[in-house]
Short mmCIF file of C-alpha atoms in Angstrom, two decimals:
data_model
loop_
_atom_site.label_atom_id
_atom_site.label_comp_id
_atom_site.label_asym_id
_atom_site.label_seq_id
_atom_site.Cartn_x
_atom_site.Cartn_y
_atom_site.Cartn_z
CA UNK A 195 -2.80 -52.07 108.47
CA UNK A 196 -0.67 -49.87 106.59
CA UNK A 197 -0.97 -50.04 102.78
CA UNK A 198 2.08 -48.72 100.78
CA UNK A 199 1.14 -47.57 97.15
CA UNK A 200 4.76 -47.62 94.83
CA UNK A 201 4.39 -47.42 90.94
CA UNK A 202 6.69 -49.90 88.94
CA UNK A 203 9.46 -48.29 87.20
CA UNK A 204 8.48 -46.11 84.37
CA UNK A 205 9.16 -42.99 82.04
CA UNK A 206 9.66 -40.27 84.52
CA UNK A 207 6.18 -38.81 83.27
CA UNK A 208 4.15 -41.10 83.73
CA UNK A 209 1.54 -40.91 86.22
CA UNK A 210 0.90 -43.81 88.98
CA UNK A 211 -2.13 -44.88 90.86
CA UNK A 212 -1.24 -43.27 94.24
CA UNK A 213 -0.70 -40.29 92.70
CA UNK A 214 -4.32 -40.21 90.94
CA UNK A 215 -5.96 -41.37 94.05
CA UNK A 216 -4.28 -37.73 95.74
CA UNK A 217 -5.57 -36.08 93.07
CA UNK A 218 -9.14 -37.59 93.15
CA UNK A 219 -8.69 -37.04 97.00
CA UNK A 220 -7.92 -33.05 96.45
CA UNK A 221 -9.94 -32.51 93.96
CA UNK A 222 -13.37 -33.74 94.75
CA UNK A 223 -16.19 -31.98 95.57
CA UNK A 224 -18.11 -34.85 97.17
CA UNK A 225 -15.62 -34.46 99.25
CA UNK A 226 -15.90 -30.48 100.02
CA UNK A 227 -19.72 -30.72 100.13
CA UNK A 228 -20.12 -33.22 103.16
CA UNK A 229 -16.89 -31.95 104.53
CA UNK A 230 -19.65 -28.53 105.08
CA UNK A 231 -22.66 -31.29 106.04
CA UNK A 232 -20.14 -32.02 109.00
CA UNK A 233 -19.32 -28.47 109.86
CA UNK A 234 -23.08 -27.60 109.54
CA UNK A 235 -23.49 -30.65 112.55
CA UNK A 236 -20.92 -29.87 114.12
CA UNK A 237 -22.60 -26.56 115.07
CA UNK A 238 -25.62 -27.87 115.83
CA UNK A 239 -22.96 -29.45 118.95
CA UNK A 240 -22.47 -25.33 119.22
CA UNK A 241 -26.69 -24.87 119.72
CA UNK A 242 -26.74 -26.92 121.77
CA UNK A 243 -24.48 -26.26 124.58
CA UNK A 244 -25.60 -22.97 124.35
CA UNK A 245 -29.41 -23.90 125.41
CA UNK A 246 -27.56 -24.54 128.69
CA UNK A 247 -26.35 -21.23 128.92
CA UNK A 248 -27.69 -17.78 130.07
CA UNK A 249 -29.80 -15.81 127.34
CA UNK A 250 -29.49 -11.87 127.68
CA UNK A 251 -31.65 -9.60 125.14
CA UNK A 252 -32.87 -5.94 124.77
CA UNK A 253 -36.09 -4.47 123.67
CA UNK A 254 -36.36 -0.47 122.99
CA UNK A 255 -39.39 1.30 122.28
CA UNK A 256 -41.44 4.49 121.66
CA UNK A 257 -44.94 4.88 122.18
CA UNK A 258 -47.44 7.02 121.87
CA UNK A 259 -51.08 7.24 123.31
CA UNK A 260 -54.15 9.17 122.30
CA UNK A 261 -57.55 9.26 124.13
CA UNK A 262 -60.53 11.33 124.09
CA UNK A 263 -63.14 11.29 126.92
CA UNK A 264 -67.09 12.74 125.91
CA UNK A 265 -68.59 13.90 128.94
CA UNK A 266 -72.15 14.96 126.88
CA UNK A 267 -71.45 18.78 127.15
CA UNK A 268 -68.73 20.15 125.48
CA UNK A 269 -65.79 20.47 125.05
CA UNK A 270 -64.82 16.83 125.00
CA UNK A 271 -61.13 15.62 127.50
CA UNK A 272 -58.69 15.02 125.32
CA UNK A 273 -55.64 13.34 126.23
CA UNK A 274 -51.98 12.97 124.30
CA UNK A 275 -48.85 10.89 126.25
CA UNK A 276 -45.31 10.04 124.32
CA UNK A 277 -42.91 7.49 126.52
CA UNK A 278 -40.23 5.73 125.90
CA UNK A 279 -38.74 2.29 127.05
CA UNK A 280 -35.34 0.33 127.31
CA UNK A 281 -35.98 -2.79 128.95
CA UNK A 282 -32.75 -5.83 129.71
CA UNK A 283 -33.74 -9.33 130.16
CA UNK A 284 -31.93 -12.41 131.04
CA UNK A 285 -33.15 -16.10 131.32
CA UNK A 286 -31.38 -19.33 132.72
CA UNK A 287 -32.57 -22.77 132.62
CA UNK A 288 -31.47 -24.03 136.31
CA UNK A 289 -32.57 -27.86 136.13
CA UNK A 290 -34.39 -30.03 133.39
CA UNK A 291 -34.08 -33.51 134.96
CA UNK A 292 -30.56 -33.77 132.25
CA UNK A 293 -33.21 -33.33 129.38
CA UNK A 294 -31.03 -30.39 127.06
CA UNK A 295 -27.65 -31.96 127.88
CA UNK A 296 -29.01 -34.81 126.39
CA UNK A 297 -29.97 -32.51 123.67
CA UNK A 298 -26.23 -32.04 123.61
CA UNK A 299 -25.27 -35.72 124.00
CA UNK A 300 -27.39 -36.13 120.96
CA UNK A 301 -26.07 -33.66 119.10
CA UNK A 302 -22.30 -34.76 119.48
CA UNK A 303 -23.01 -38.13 118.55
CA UNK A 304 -24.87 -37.07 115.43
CA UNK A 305 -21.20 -35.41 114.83
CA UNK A 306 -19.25 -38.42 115.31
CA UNK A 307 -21.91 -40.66 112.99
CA UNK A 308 -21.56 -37.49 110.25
CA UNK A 309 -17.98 -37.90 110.17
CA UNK A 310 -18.45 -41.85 109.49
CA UNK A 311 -20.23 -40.96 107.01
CA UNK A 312 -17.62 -38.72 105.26
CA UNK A 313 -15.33 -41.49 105.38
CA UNK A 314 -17.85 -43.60 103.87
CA UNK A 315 -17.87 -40.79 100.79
CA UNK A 316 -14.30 -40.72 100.63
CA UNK A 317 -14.17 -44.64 100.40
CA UNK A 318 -16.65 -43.81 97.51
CA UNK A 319 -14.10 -41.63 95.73
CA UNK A 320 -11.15 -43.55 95.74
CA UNK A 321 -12.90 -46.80 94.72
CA UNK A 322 -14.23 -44.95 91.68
CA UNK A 323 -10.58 -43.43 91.31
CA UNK A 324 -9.59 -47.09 91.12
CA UNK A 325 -11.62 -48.08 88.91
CA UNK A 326 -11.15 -45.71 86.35
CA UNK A 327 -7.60 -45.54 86.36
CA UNK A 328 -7.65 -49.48 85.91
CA UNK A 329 -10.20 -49.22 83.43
CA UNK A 330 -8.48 -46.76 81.31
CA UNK A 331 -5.21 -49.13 81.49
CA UNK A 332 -7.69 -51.78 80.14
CA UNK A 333 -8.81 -49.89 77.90
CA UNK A 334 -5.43 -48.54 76.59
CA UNK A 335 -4.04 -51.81 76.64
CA UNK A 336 -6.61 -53.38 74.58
CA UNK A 337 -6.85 -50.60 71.57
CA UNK A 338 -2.60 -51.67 71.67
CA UNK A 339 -3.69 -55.25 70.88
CA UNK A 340 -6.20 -54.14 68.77
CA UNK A 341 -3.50 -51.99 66.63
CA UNK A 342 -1.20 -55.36 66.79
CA UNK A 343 -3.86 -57.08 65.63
CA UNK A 344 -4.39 -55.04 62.60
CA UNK A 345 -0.78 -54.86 61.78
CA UNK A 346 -0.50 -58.76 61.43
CA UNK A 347 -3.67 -59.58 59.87
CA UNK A 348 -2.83 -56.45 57.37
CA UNK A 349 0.62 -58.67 56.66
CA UNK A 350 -1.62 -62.11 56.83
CA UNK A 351 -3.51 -60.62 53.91
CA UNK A 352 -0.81 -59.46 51.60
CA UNK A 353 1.11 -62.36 52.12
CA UNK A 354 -2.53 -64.20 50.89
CA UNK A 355 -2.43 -62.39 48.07
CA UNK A 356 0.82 -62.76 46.85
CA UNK A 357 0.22 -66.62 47.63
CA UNK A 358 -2.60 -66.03 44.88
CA UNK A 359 -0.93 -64.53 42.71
CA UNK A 360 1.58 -67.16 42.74
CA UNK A 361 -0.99 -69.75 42.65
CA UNK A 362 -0.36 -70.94 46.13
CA UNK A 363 -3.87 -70.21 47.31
CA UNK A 364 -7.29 -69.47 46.04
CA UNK A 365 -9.54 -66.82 46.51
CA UNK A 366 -11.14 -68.35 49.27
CA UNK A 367 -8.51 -67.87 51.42
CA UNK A 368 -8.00 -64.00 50.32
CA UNK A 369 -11.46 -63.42 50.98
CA UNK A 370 -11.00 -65.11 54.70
CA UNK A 371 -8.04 -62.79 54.93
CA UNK A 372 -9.56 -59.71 53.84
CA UNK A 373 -13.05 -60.41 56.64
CA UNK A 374 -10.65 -61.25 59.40
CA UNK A 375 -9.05 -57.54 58.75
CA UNK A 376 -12.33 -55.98 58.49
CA UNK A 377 -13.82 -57.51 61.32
CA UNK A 378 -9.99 -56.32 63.40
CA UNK A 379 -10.89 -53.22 62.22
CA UNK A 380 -13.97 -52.54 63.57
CA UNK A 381 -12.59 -53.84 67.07
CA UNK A 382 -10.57 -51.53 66.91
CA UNK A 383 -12.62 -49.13 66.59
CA UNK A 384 -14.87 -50.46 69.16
CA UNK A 385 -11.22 -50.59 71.10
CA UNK A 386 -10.97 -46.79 71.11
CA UNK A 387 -14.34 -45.60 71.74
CA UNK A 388 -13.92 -47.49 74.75
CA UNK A 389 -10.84 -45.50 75.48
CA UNK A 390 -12.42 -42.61 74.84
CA UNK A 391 -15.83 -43.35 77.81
CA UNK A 392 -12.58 -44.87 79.78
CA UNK A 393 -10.63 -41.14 79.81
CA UNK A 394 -13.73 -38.93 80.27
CA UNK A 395 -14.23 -41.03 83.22
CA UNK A 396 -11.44 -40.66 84.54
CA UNK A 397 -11.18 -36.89 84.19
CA UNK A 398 -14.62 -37.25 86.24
CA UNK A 399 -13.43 -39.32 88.84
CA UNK A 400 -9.75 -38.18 89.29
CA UNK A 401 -10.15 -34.50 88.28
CA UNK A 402 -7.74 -34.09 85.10
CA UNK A 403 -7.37 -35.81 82.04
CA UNK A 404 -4.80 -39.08 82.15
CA UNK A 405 -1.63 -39.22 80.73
CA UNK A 406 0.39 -42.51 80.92
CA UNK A 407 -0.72 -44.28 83.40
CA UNK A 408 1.89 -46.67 85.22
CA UNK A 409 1.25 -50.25 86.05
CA UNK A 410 0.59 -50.48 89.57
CA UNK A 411 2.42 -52.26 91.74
CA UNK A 412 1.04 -55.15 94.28
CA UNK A 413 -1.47 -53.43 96.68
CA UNK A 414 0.32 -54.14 100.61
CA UNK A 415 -0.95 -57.87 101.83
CA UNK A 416 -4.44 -58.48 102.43
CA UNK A 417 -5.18 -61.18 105.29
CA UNK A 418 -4.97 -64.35 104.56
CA UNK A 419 -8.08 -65.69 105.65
CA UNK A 420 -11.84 -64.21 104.90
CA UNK A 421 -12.37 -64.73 108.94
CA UNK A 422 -9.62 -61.94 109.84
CA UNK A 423 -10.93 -59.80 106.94
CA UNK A 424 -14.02 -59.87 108.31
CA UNK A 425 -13.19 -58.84 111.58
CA UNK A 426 -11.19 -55.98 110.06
CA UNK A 427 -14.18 -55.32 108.35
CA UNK A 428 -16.32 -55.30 111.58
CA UNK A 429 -14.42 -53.27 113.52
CA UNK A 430 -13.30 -50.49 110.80
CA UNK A 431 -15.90 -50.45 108.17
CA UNK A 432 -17.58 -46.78 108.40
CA UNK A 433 -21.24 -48.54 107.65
CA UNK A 434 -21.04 -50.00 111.18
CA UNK A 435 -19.50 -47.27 112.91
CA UNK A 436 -22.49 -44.89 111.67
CA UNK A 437 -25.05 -48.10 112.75
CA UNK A 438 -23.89 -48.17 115.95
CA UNK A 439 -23.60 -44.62 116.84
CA UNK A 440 -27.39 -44.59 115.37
CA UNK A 441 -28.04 -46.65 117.95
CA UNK A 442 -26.44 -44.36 120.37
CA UNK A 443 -28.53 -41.59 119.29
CA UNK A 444 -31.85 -43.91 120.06
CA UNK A 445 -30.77 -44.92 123.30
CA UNK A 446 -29.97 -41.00 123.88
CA UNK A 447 -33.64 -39.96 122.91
CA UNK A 448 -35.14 -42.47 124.86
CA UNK A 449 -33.59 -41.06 127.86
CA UNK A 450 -34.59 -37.51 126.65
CA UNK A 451 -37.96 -38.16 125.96
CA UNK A 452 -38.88 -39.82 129.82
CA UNK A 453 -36.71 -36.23 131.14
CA UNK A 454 -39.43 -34.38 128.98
CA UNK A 455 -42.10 -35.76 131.01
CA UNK A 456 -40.45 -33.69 134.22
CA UNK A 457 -40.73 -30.12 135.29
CA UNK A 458 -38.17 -27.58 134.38
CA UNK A 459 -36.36 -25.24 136.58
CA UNK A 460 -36.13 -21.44 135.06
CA UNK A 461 -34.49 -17.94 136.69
CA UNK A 462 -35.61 -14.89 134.31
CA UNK A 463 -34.73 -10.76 135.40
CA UNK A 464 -35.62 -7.87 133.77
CA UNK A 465 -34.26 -4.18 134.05
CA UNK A 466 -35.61 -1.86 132.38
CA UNK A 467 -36.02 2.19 131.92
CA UNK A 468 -38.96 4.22 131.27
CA UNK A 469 -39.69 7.93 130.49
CA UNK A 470 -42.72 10.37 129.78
CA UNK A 471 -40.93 12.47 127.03
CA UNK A 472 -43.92 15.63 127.47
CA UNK A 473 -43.30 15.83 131.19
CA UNK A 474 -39.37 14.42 131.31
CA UNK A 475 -40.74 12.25 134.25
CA UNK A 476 -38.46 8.79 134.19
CA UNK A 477 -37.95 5.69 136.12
CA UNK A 478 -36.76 2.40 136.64
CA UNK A 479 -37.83 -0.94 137.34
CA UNK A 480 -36.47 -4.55 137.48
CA UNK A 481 -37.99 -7.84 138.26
CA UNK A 482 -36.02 -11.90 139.14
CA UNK A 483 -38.42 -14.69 138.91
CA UNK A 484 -38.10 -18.25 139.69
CA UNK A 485 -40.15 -20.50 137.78
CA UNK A 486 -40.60 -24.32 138.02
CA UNK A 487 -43.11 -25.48 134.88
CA UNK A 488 -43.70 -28.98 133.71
CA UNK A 489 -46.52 -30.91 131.69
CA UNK A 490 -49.98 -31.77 132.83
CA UNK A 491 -51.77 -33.39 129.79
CA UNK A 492 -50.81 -33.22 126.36
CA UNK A 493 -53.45 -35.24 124.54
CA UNK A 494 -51.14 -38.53 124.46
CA UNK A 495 -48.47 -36.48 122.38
CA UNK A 496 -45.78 -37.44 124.91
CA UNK A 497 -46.76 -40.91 125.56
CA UNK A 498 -46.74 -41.41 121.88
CA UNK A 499 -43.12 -39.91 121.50
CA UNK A 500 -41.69 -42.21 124.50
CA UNK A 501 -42.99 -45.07 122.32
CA UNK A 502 -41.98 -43.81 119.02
CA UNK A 503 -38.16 -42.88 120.14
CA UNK A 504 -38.17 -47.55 121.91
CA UNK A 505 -39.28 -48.07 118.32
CA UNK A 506 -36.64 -46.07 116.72
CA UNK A 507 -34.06 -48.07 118.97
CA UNK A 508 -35.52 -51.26 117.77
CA UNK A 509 -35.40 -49.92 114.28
CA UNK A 510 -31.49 -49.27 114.97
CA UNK A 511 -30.53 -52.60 116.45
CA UNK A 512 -31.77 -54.67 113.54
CA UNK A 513 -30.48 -52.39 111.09
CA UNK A 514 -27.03 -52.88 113.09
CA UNK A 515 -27.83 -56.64 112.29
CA UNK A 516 -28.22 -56.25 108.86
CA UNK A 517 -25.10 -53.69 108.17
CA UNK A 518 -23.04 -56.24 109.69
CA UNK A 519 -24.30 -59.18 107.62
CA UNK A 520 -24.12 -56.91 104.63
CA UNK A 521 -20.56 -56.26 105.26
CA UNK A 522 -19.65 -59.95 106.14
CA UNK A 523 -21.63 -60.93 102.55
CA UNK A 524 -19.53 -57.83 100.77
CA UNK A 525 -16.03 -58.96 102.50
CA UNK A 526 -16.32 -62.57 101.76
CA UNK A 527 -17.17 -61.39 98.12
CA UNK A 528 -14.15 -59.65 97.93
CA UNK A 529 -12.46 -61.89 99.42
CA UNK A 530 -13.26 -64.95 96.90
CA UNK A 531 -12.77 -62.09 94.33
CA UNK A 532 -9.00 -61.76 94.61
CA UNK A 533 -8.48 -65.23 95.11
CA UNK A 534 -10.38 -66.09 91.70
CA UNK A 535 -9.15 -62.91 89.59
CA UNK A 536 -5.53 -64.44 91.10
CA UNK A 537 -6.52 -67.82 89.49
CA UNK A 538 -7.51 -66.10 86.32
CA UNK A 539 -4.19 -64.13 86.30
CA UNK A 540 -2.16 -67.36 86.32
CA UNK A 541 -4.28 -69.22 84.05
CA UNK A 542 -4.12 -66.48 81.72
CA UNK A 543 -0.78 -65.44 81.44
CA UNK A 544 -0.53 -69.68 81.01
CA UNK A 545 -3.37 -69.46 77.83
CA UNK A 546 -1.36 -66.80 76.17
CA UNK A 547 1.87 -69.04 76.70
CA UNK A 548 0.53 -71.45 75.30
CA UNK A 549 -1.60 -69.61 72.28
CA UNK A 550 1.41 -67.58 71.30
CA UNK A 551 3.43 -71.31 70.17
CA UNK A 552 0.68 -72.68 69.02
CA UNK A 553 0.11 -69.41 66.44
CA UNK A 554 3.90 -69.78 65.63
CA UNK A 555 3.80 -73.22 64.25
CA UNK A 556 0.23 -72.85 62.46
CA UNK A 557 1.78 -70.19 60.86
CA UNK A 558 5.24 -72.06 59.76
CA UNK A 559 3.08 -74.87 58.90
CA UNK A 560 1.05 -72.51 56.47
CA UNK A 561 4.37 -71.52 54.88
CA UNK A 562 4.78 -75.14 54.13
CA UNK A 563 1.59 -75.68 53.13
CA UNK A 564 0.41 -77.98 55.61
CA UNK A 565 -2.13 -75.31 57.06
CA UNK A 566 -4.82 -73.17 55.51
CA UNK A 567 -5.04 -69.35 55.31
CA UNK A 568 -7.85 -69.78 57.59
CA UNK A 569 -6.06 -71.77 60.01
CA UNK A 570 -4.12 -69.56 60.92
CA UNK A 571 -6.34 -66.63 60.93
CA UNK A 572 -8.00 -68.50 63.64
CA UNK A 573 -5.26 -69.11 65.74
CA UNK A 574 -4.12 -65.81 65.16
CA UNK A 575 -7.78 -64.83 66.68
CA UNK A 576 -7.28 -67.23 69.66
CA UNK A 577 -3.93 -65.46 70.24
CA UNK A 578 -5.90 -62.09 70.61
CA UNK A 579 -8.56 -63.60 72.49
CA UNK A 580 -5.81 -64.87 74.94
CA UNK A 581 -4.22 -61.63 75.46
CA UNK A 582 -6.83 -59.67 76.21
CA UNK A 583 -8.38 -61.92 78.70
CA UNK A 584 -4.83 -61.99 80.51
CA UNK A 585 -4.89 -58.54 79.71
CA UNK A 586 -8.71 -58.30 81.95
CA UNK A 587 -7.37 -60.88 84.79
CA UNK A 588 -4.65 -58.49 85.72
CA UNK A 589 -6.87 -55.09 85.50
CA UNK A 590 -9.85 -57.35 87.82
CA UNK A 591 -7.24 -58.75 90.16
CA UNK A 592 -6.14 -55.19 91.19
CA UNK A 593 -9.52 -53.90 91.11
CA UNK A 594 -10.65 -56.98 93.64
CA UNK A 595 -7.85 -56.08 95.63
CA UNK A 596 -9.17 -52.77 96.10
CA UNK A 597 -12.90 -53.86 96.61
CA UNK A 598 -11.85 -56.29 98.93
CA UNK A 599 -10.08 -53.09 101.04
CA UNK A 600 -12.62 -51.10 100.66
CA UNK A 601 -15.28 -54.00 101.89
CA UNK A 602 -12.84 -53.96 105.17
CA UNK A 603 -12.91 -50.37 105.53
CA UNK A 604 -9.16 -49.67 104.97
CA UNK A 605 -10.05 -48.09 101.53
CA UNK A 606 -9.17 -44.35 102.76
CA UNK A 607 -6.09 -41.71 101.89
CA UNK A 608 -4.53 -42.25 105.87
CA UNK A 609 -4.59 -45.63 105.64
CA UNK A 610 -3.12 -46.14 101.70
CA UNK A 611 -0.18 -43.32 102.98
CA UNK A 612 -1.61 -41.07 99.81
CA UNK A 613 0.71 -37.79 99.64
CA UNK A 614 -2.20 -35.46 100.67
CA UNK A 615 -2.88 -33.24 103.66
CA UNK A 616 -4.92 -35.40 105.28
CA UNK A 617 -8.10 -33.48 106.48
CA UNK A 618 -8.78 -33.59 110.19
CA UNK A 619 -12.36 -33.81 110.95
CA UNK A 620 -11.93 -32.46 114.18
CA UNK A 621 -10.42 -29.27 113.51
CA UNK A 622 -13.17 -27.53 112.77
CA UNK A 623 -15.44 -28.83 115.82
CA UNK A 624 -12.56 -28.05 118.55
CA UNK A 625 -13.14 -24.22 117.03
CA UNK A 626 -16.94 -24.19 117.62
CA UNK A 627 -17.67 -26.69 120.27
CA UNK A 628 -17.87 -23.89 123.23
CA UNK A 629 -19.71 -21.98 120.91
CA UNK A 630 -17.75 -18.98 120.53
CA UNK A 631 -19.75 -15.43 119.93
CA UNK A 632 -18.89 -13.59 116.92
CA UNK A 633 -17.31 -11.00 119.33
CA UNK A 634 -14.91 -12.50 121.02
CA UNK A 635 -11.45 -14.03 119.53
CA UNK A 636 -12.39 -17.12 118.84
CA UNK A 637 -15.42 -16.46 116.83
CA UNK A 638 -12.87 -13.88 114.50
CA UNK A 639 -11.19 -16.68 114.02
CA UNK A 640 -13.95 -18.61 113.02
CA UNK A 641 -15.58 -15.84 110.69
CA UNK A 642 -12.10 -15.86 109.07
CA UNK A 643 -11.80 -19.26 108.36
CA UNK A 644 -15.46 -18.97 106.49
CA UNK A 645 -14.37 -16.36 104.26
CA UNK A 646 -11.67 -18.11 102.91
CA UNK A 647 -13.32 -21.56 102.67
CA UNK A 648 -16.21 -19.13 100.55
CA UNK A 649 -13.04 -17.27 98.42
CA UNK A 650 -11.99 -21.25 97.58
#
């Protein structure tokens, strides 16, 4: 489900919420460090499929030997040899019953659950992107009210005051006047030390300070009913993905553990050089061997590990049960959560309606002298109060949206179309899954690629 993310029209500086989510995107190093936890699995893919491959070493060595031989009358035999060796072996595994390419079966779906869990990080990041992009809107919006606020209850007060010195009013009401400003004061205050927590998290989360942030428009449609959200949610959501490839992995090491029990099939050669460096005498030898080697008794330790890896797969299938009731719990959370902050958005935008009149006429009515100072101080107060809950209702509503999307798994930089080079996961395994020496092209390549991912 594609998700388009277009800022409503504003000052050609200011900065929308697609564009912070690229930024928190690029500019995380969550991000970077499990990118390198998947590259670091993805060559264990490499170790593995080498275990199925020929191993060739060399050994080179001198030697020397002293020995001296008392025969009772002297002198005493002494004898002195120097050699030298250079000695080539290979080994091959021939046959394991399947047990290493399981190994490597094993390996490659640890690969595929690591990269689940990457997207699960980046989920992470753009959720906390969200939020503090809303939240500093919130909080940027409120220390504007907050300022407002002052402004009129600064004019409420003078206007009090010349109403005293008219005679109009008592001191009462001047004192009412003067708390109510005091009391807007230190809300505003309050109002901008929240702005302040509100921008340093968002130069956490996003990766630079925030300017003016747009209003964001409408998020693209979420389904309509919490059924096909969950299903979404069941069939995308990275949690489950990584659950059931865990269970994968446990049906895998079952299989590897039984092919443990069973003999192995090994060919091993040897050519080697040797020389007598006093009398320059040399020669050669070389040796191939078939071996065929499997357990006898091992004190119950295998036994025990057959049982161990059917409990592990137990252990898998009911956490698969209770990832996917977690999810189901978290979607239809999210899901009630848009359609209440929705409700709240409505009835807010109502309540301010309705408290801005109702401020109006206390306020004409005080000018008649139908209403106390403190009359309208309280409306004026239940004005405020108004607009900053509608103020809240729209900052939640977008931030349920985005919960709700991220419950279902569709909370990542392909699927909201961010304007980022989306990194391919793959990339790096296709270099490294033949396990390429450091000799030949590929591996180059490879070493290449490292340096500059170290000079970044």
């Amino acid at each position: 489900m594609g998700l388009a993310l277009i800022a409503m029209p504003m000052a050609a500086t200011a900065e929308n919420l697609g564009q912070a989510l690229a930024d928190a995107y690029n500019n995380s190093g969550l991000l970077e460090k499990n990118r390198a936890v998947l590259k670091a699995a993805d060559e264990d893919g490499a170790q593995a499929l080498a275990r199925l491959r020929p191993v060739l070493s060399w050994s080179a060595g001198l030697s020397h030997s002293y020995g001296r031989t008392d025969t009772g009358r002297p002198p005493s035999v002494v004898t002195e040899s120097n050699g030298a060796s250079a000695t080539l072996t290979m080994s091959l595994l021939l046959f394991d019953f399947g047990a290493t390419r399981l190994s490597l079966d094993v390996a490659k779906e640890t690969v595929l659950l690591t990269r689940q869990q990457l997207v699960s990080i980046e989920q992470q990041i753009l959720l906390r992107a969200v939020t503090a992009y809303m939240e500093v809107r919130r909080a940027t919006e409120n220390v504007s009210l907050r300022q407002a606020n002052v402004g009129l209850l600064t004019q409420e007060l003078r206007a009090s005051r010349d109403r005293f010195d008219v005679g109009e009013v008592t001191r009462t009401d001047v004192s009412q006047a003067e708390a109510a400003l005091a009391a807007s004061r230190s809300g505003l205050t309050s109002a901008n030390g929240a702005l302040i927590q509100a921008r340093l998290e968002y130069e956490a989360a996003v990766g630079h300070t925030p300017g003016t942030l747009a209003p964001p428009s409408r998020l693209g449609s979420v389904p309509d009913s919490e059924q096909a959200a969950i299903a979404i949610a069941l069939q995308n959501h990275p949690s489950m993905n990584v659950a059931r490839r865990q269970v994968t992995i446990a049906e895998l090491q079952i299989a590897a553990t039984d092919a443990s029990l069973k003999p192995s099939l090994n060919l091993s050669g040897s050519y080697g050089l040797e020389s007598d460096l006093d009398s320059e005498a040399h020669g050669r030898k070389g040796s191939v061997s078939l071996g065929l080697s499997g357990p006898i008794y091992s004190g119950g330790a295998l036994a025990s590990q057959q049982r161990q890896a059917m409990l592990n797969k137990e252990q898998t299938l009911a956490n698969l049960h209770v990832v996917s009731q977690d999810i189901r719990q978290a979607v239809g959370n999210g899901f009630s959560g848009v359609r209440i902050a929705q409700a709240a958005t409505i009835a807010g935008n109502e309540q301010v309606s309705a408290a801005k009149v109702a401020f109006e006429g206390v306020r004409e009515e005080a000018t008649l002298g139908s209403r106390t100072t403190l009359d309208v101080l309280t409306q004026e107060q239940s004005l405020l109060d108004a607009r900053t809950t509608y103020l809240s209702a729209q900052v939640d509503e977008v931030l349920a949206r985005y919960e709700l999307l991220s419950a279902m798994g569709l909370l990542t930089a392909q699927d909201l179309k961010l304007n980022v080079d989306i990194y391919d996961p793959a990339a790096y395994y296709n270099m490294v899954k033949n396990a390429p020496i450091g000799i030949s092209k590929q591996g180059r390549q490879l070493d290449s690629v490292l340096r500059r991912i170290g000079k970044n």
